[in-house]
Amino acid sequence: MAEARAHTDERQSVAMAKKPAEVLADLQRGNARFWTNTAVRPEKSAFERRGLIAKQFPSVAVLGCSDSRVPIEIVFDQGLG
């Protein structure tokens, strides 16, 4: 578990270092992949999901419809956490 947390901490420092323009560009590229049916859907391994138990580090908040049948992480081709 400690190794998974260390891995998550590493990913958090990379994510938090991004500038707002970089985050927006990532979302736009992900949405383009979704619409062109070339999404990579970065699924997390059990190891990576274990690290997300203790904390997550979202870089944006998206206001969406509560009746949405398509999760935001799929529409923007992003992973969990």
Short mmCIF file of N, CA, C and O in Angstrom, two decimals:
data_model
loop_
_atom_site.label_atom_id
_atom_site.label_comp_id
_atom_site.label_asym_id
_atom_site.label_seq_id
_atom_site.Cartn_x
_atom_site.Cartn_y
_atom_site.Cartn_z
N MET A 1 0.82 -1.19 0.00
CA MET A 1 0.00 0.00 0.00
C MET A 1 0.87 1.26 0.00
O MET A 1 0.54 2.23 -0.65
N ALA A 2 1.96 1.23 0.73
CA ALA A 2 2.86 2.39 0.79
C ALA A 2 3.44 2.71 -0.58
O ALA A 2 3.58 3.87 -0.95
N GLU A 3 3.73 1.67 -1.35
CA GLU A 3 4.28 1.87 -2.69
C GLU A 3 3.24 2.53 -3.61
O GLU A 3 3.56 3.43 -4.39
N ALA A 4 1.98 2.11 -3.48
CA ALA A 4 0.90 2.70 -4.28
C ALA A 4 0.71 4.17 -3.91
O ALA A 4 0.51 5.01 -4.78
N ARG A 5 0.80 4.49 -2.62
CA ARG A 5 0.67 5.89 -2.19
C ARG A 5 1.82 6.74 -2.74
O ARG A 5 1.61 7.88 -3.15
N ALA A 6 3.02 6.19 -2.71
CA ALA A 6 4.18 6.92 -3.23
C ALA A 6 4.01 7.20 -4.73
O ALA A 6 4.32 8.30 -5.20
N HIS A 7 3.49 6.21 -5.45
CA HIS A 7 3.24 6.39 -6.89
C HIS A 7 2.20 7.49 -7.10
O HIS A 7 2.36 8.33 -7.99
N THR A 8 1.15 7.50 -6.30
CA THR A 8 0.11 8.52 -6.40
C THR A 8 0.68 9.91 -6.07
O THR A 8 0.35 10.89 -6.73
N ASP A 9 1.53 9.99 -5.06
CA ASP A 9 2.16 11.27 -4.71
C ASP A 9 2.98 11.81 -5.88
O ASP A 9 2.96 13.01 -6.16
N GLU A 10 3.67 10.92 -6.57
CA GLU A 10 4.47 11.30 -7.74
C GLU A 10 3.57 11.90 -8.82
O GLU A 10 3.86 12.95 -9.39
N ARG A 11 2.48 11.19 -9.11
CA ARG A 11 1.54 11.65 -10.14
C ARG A 11 0.90 12.97 -9.73
O ARG A 11 0.63 13.82 -10.56
N GLN A 12 0.65 13.15 -8.43
CA GLN A 12 0.04 14.39 -7.96
C GLN A 12 0.96 15.58 -8.21
O GLN A 12 0.51 16.62 -8.68
N SER A 13 2.23 15.43 -7.92
CA SER A 13 3.15 16.55 -8.11
C SER A 13 3.25 16.95 -9.58
O SER A 13 3.33 18.13 -9.91
N VAL A 14 3.17 15.97 -10.49
CA VAL A 14 3.19 16.27 -11.92
C VAL A 14 1.90 17.00 -12.31
O VAL A 14 1.93 18.01 -13.01
N ALA A 15 0.76 16.49 -11.83
CA ALA A 15 -0.53 17.10 -12.17
C ALA A 15 -0.65 18.52 -11.63
O ALA A 15 -1.16 19.41 -12.31
N MET A 16 -0.18 18.74 -10.42
CA MET A 16 -0.33 20.06 -9.80
C MET A 16 0.62 21.10 -10.40
O MET A 16 0.43 22.29 -10.22
N ALA A 17 1.63 20.66 -11.10
CA ALA A 17 2.59 21.58 -11.72
C ALA A 17 2.07 22.14 -13.05
O ALA A 17 2.64 23.09 -13.58
N LYS A 18 0.99 21.57 -13.56
CA LYS A 18 0.45 22.03 -14.85
C LYS A 18 -0.20 23.39 -14.71
O LYS A 18 -0.89 23.67 -13.73
N LYS A 19 -0.02 24.20 -15.72
CA LYS A 19 -0.66 25.50 -15.78
C LYS A 19 -2.09 25.32 -16.30
O LYS A 19 -2.38 24.34 -16.97
N PRO A 20 -2.99 26.25 -16.00
CA PRO A 20 -4.38 26.13 -16.46
C PRO A 20 -4.50 25.91 -17.97
O PRO A 20 -5.33 25.11 -18.41
N ALA A 21 -3.68 26.56 -18.75
CA ALA A 21 -3.74 26.39 -20.21
C ALA A 21 -3.38 24.96 -20.61
O ALA A 21 -3.96 24.41 -21.55
N GLU A 22 -2.46 24.35 -19.89
CA GLU A 22 -2.07 22.96 -20.18
C GLU A 22 -3.20 21.99 -19.83
O GLU A 22 -3.47 21.05 -20.57
N VAL A 23 -3.87 22.26 -18.71
CA VAL A 23 -5.00 21.41 -18.31
C VAL A 23 -6.11 21.51 -19.34
O VAL A 23 -6.68 20.50 -19.77
N LEU A 24 -6.43 22.73 -19.78
CA LEU A 24 -7.47 22.92 -20.79
C LEU A 24 -7.08 22.22 -22.09
O LEU A 24 -7.92 21.56 -22.71
N ALA A 25 -5.84 22.32 -22.50
CA ALA A 25 -5.38 21.66 -23.73
C ALA A 25 -5.51 20.14 -23.60
O ALA A 25 -5.92 19.47 -24.56
N ASP A 26 -5.20 19.59 -22.43
CA ASP A 26 -5.35 18.15 -22.20
C ASP A 26 -6.82 17.73 -22.37
O ASP A 26 -7.13 16.71 -22.99
N LEU A 27 -7.72 18.54 -21.79
CA LEU A 27 -9.15 18.23 -21.90
C LEU A 27 -9.63 18.33 -23.35
O LEU A 27 -10.41 17.49 -23.81
N GLN A 28 -9.17 19.34 -24.06
CA GLN A 28 -9.58 19.50 -25.45
C GLN A 28 -9.08 18.35 -26.31
O GLN A 28 -9.82 17.83 -27.16
N ARG A 29 -7.83 17.94 -26.10
CA ARG A 29 -7.29 16.80 -26.85
C ARG A 29 -8.06 15.52 -26.51
O ARG A 29 -8.39 14.72 -27.40
N GLY A 30 -8.36 15.34 -25.24
CA GLY A 30 -9.12 14.16 -24.82
C GLY A 30 -10.51 14.14 -25.43
O GLY A 30 -10.99 13.10 -25.88
N ASN A 31 -11.17 15.31 -25.46
CA ASN A 31 -12.50 15.38 -26.04
C ASN A 31 -12.46 15.12 -27.55
O ASN A 31 -13.34 14.44 -28.10
N ALA A 32 -11.42 15.60 -28.20
CA ALA A 32 -11.27 15.33 -29.65
C ALA A 32 -11.09 13.83 -29.88
O ALA A 32 -11.66 13.27 -30.82
N ARG A 33 -10.31 13.16 -29.02
CA ARG A 33 -10.14 11.70 -29.16
C ARG A 33 -11.48 10.99 -28.96
O ARG A 33 -11.81 10.04 -29.68
N PHE A 34 -12.27 11.46 -27.99
CA PHE A 34 -13.58 10.86 -27.74
C PHE A 34 -14.48 10.98 -28.98
O PHE A 34 -15.09 10.01 -29.41
N TRP A 35 -14.55 12.18 -29.55
CA TRP A 35 -15.43 12.41 -30.69
C TRP A 35 -14.94 11.74 -31.97
O TRP A 35 -15.75 11.43 -32.85
N THR A 36 -13.67 11.51 -32.10
CA THR A 36 -13.15 10.84 -33.30
C THR A 36 -12.99 9.33 -33.09
O THR A 36 -12.43 8.65 -33.92
N ASN A 37 -13.52 8.86 -31.96
CA ASN A 37 -13.50 7.43 -31.63
C ASN A 37 -12.07 6.87 -31.56
O ASN A 37 -11.82 5.74 -31.97
N THR A 38 -11.14 7.68 -31.07
CA THR A 38 -9.76 7.21 -30.91
C THR A 38 -9.34 7.33 -29.44
O THR A 38 -8.15 7.41 -29.15
N ALA A 39 -10.31 7.33 -28.54
CA ALA A 39 -10.02 7.47 -27.12
C ALA A 39 -9.16 6.31 -26.63
O ALA A 39 -9.33 5.18 -27.07
N VAL A 40 -8.24 6.63 -25.74
CA VAL A 40 -7.37 5.59 -25.18
C VAL A 40 -7.89 5.11 -23.83
O VAL A 40 -7.43 4.09 -23.33
N ARG A 41 -8.81 5.82 -23.25
CA ARG A 41 -9.42 5.47 -21.96
C ARG A 41 -8.38 4.93 -20.99
O ARG A 41 -8.29 3.73 -20.78
N PRO A 42 -7.60 5.81 -20.43
CA PRO A 42 -6.51 5.37 -19.54
C PRO A 42 -7.04 4.70 -18.27
O PRO A 42 -7.31 5.35 -17.28
N GLU A 43 -7.26 3.41 -18.36
CA GLU A 43 -7.74 2.65 -17.21
C GLU A 43 -6.63 2.49 -16.20
O GLU A 43 -5.47 2.39 -16.55
N LYS A 44 -6.99 2.44 -14.97
CA LYS A 44 -6.01 2.28 -13.90
C LYS A 44 -5.91 0.80 -13.51
O LYS A 44 -6.90 0.07 -13.49
N SER A 45 -4.71 0.40 -13.19
CA SER A 45 -4.50 -0.96 -12.69
C SER A 45 -4.98 -1.01 -11.24
O SER A 45 -5.22 0.02 -10.61
N ALA A 46 -5.07 -2.20 -10.69
CA ALA A 46 -5.46 -2.34 -9.28
C ALA A 46 -4.46 -1.61 -8.39
O ALA A 46 -4.83 -0.99 -7.40
N PHE A 47 -3.18 -1.64 -8.77
CA PHE A 47 -2.13 -0.96 -8.03
C PHE A 47 -2.40 0.55 -8.00
O PHE A 47 -2.35 1.18 -6.94
N GLU A 48 -2.72 1.13 -9.15
CA GLU A 48 -2.95 2.57 -9.23
C GLU A 48 -4.25 2.96 -8.52
O GLU A 48 -4.31 3.99 -7.86
N ARG A 49 -5.28 2.13 -8.63
CA ARG A 49 -6.54 2.43 -7.93
C ARG A 49 -6.34 2.38 -6.41
O ARG A 49 -6.93 3.15 -5.68
N ARG A 50 -5.48 1.49 -5.95
CA ARG A 50 -5.19 1.39 -4.52
C ARG A 50 -4.60 2.71 -4.01
O ARG A 50 -4.92 3.16 -2.92
N GLY A 51 -3.76 3.33 -4.81
CA GLY A 51 -3.18 4.61 -4.42
C GLY A 51 -4.21 5.73 -4.34
O GLY A 51 -4.03 6.70 -3.61
N LEU A 52 -5.31 5.60 -5.08
CA LEU A 52 -6.35 6.63 -5.09
C LEU A 52 -7.29 6.52 -3.90
O LEU A 52 -8.14 7.39 -3.70
N ILE A 53 -7.16 5.45 -3.11
CA ILE A 53 -8.02 5.29 -1.94
C ILE A 53 -7.80 6.44 -0.96
O ILE A 53 -8.74 7.02 -0.44
N ALA A 54 -6.55 6.78 -0.73
CA ALA A 54 -6.22 7.80 0.26
C ALA A 54 -6.45 9.22 -0.24
O ALA A 54 -6.83 10.09 0.53
N LYS A 55 -6.19 9.47 -1.52
CA LYS A 55 -6.38 10.82 -2.03
C LYS A 55 -6.48 10.82 -3.55
O LYS A 55 -6.04 9.89 -4.21
N GLN A 56 -7.10 11.87 -4.03
CA GLN A 56 -7.20 12.11 -5.46
C GLN A 56 -6.77 13.55 -5.68
O GLN A 56 -6.72 14.34 -4.74
N PHE A 57 -6.47 13.90 -6.91
CA PHE A 57 -5.98 15.25 -7.18
C PHE A 57 -6.58 15.79 -8.47
O PHE A 57 -5.90 15.97 -9.47
N PRO A 58 -7.89 16.09 -8.45
CA PRO A 58 -8.51 16.64 -9.65
C PRO A 58 -7.94 18.02 -9.98
O PRO A 58 -7.63 18.80 -9.09
N SER A 59 -7.81 18.28 -11.26
CA SER A 59 -7.29 19.58 -11.68
C SER A 59 -8.39 20.49 -12.19
O SER A 59 -8.16 21.67 -12.39
N VAL A 60 -9.58 19.95 -12.38
CA VAL A 60 -10.72 20.77 -12.82
C VAL A 60 -11.99 20.25 -12.15
O VAL A 60 -12.04 19.12 -11.67
N ALA A 61 -13.00 21.08 -12.15
CA ALA A 61 -14.33 20.69 -11.72
C ALA A 61 -15.25 20.94 -12.92
O ALA A 61 -15.20 22.01 -13.52
N VAL A 62 -16.06 19.95 -13.26
CA VAL A 62 -16.95 20.08 -14.41
C VAL A 62 -18.39 19.97 -13.91
O VAL A 62 -18.74 19.01 -13.22
N LEU A 63 -19.19 20.95 -14.23
CA LEU A 63 -20.60 20.94 -13.88
C LEU A 63 -21.34 20.26 -15.02
O LEU A 63 -21.26 20.70 -16.17
N GLY A 64 -22.00 19.17 -14.72
CA GLY A 64 -22.71 18.42 -15.76
C GLY A 64 -24.10 18.05 -15.31
O GLY A 64 -24.50 18.30 -14.17
N CYS A 65 -24.83 17.42 -16.18
CA CYS A 65 -26.18 16.98 -15.91
C CYS A 65 -26.16 15.77 -14.97
O CYS A 65 -25.39 14.84 -15.16
N SER A 66 -27.01 15.77 -13.97
CA SER A 66 -27.06 14.65 -13.04
C SER A 66 -27.62 13.40 -13.69
O SER A 66 -27.48 12.30 -13.17
N ASP A 67 -28.26 13.54 -14.85
CA ASP A 67 -28.83 12.41 -15.56
C ASP A 67 -27.89 11.94 -16.67
O ASP A 67 -28.27 11.17 -17.54
N SER A 68 -26.66 12.39 -16.64
CA SER A 68 -25.72 12.05 -17.69
C SER A 68 -25.45 10.55 -17.73
O SER A 68 -25.24 9.91 -16.71
N ARG A 69 -25.44 10.01 -18.91
CA ARG A 69 -25.16 8.58 -19.08
C ARG A 69 -23.74 8.34 -19.56
O ARG A 69 -23.34 7.22 -19.80
N VAL A 70 -23.00 9.43 -19.69
CA VAL A 70 -21.60 9.33 -20.11
C VAL A 70 -20.75 10.06 -19.07
O VAL A 70 -20.83 11.28 -18.95
N PRO A 71 -19.96 9.32 -18.31
CA PRO A 71 -19.13 9.97 -17.29
C PRO A 71 -18.13 10.95 -17.90
O PRO A 71 -17.60 10.73 -19.00
N ILE A 72 -17.86 12.00 -17.17
CA ILE A 72 -16.95 13.06 -17.64
C ILE A 72 -15.57 12.51 -18.00
O ILE A 72 -14.97 12.93 -18.97
N GLU A 73 -15.06 11.54 -17.22
CA GLU A 73 -13.73 11.02 -17.52
C GLU A 73 -13.69 10.30 -18.87
O GLU A 73 -12.63 10.21 -19.49
N ILE A 74 -14.83 9.85 -19.37
CA ILE A 74 -14.88 9.24 -20.70
C ILE A 74 -14.97 10.31 -21.79
O ILE A 74 -14.27 10.25 -22.79
N VAL A 75 -15.81 11.32 -21.58
CA VAL A 75 -15.99 12.39 -22.56
C VAL A 75 -14.67 13.14 -22.82
O VAL A 75 -14.39 13.54 -23.93
N PHE A 76 -13.86 13.29 -21.76
CA PHE A 76 -12.59 13.99 -21.91
C PHE A 76 -11.41 13.02 -21.98
O PHE A 76 -10.25 13.45 -21.94
N ASP A 77 -11.68 11.73 -22.07
CA ASP A 77 -10.65 10.69 -22.20
C ASP A 77 -9.57 10.85 -21.14
O ASP A 77 -8.38 10.85 -21.43
N GLN A 78 -10.02 10.97 -19.89
CA GLN A 78 -9.11 11.10 -18.75
C GLN A 78 -9.28 9.89 -17.85
O GLN A 78 -10.27 9.18 -17.92
N GLY A 79 -8.34 9.67 -17.00
CA GLY A 79 -8.41 8.54 -16.07
C GLY A 79 -9.05 8.93 -14.75
O GLY A 79 -9.51 10.06 -14.56
N LEU A 80 -9.06 8.01 -13.83
CA LEU A 80 -9.60 8.27 -12.50
C LEU A 80 -8.62 9.10 -11.68
O LEU A 80 -7.42 9.06 -11.91
N GLY A 81 -9.17 9.81 -10.71
CA GLY A 81 -8.33 10.50 -9.74
C GLY A 81 -7.98 11.88 -10.12
O GLY A 81 -7.24 12.59 -9.52
#
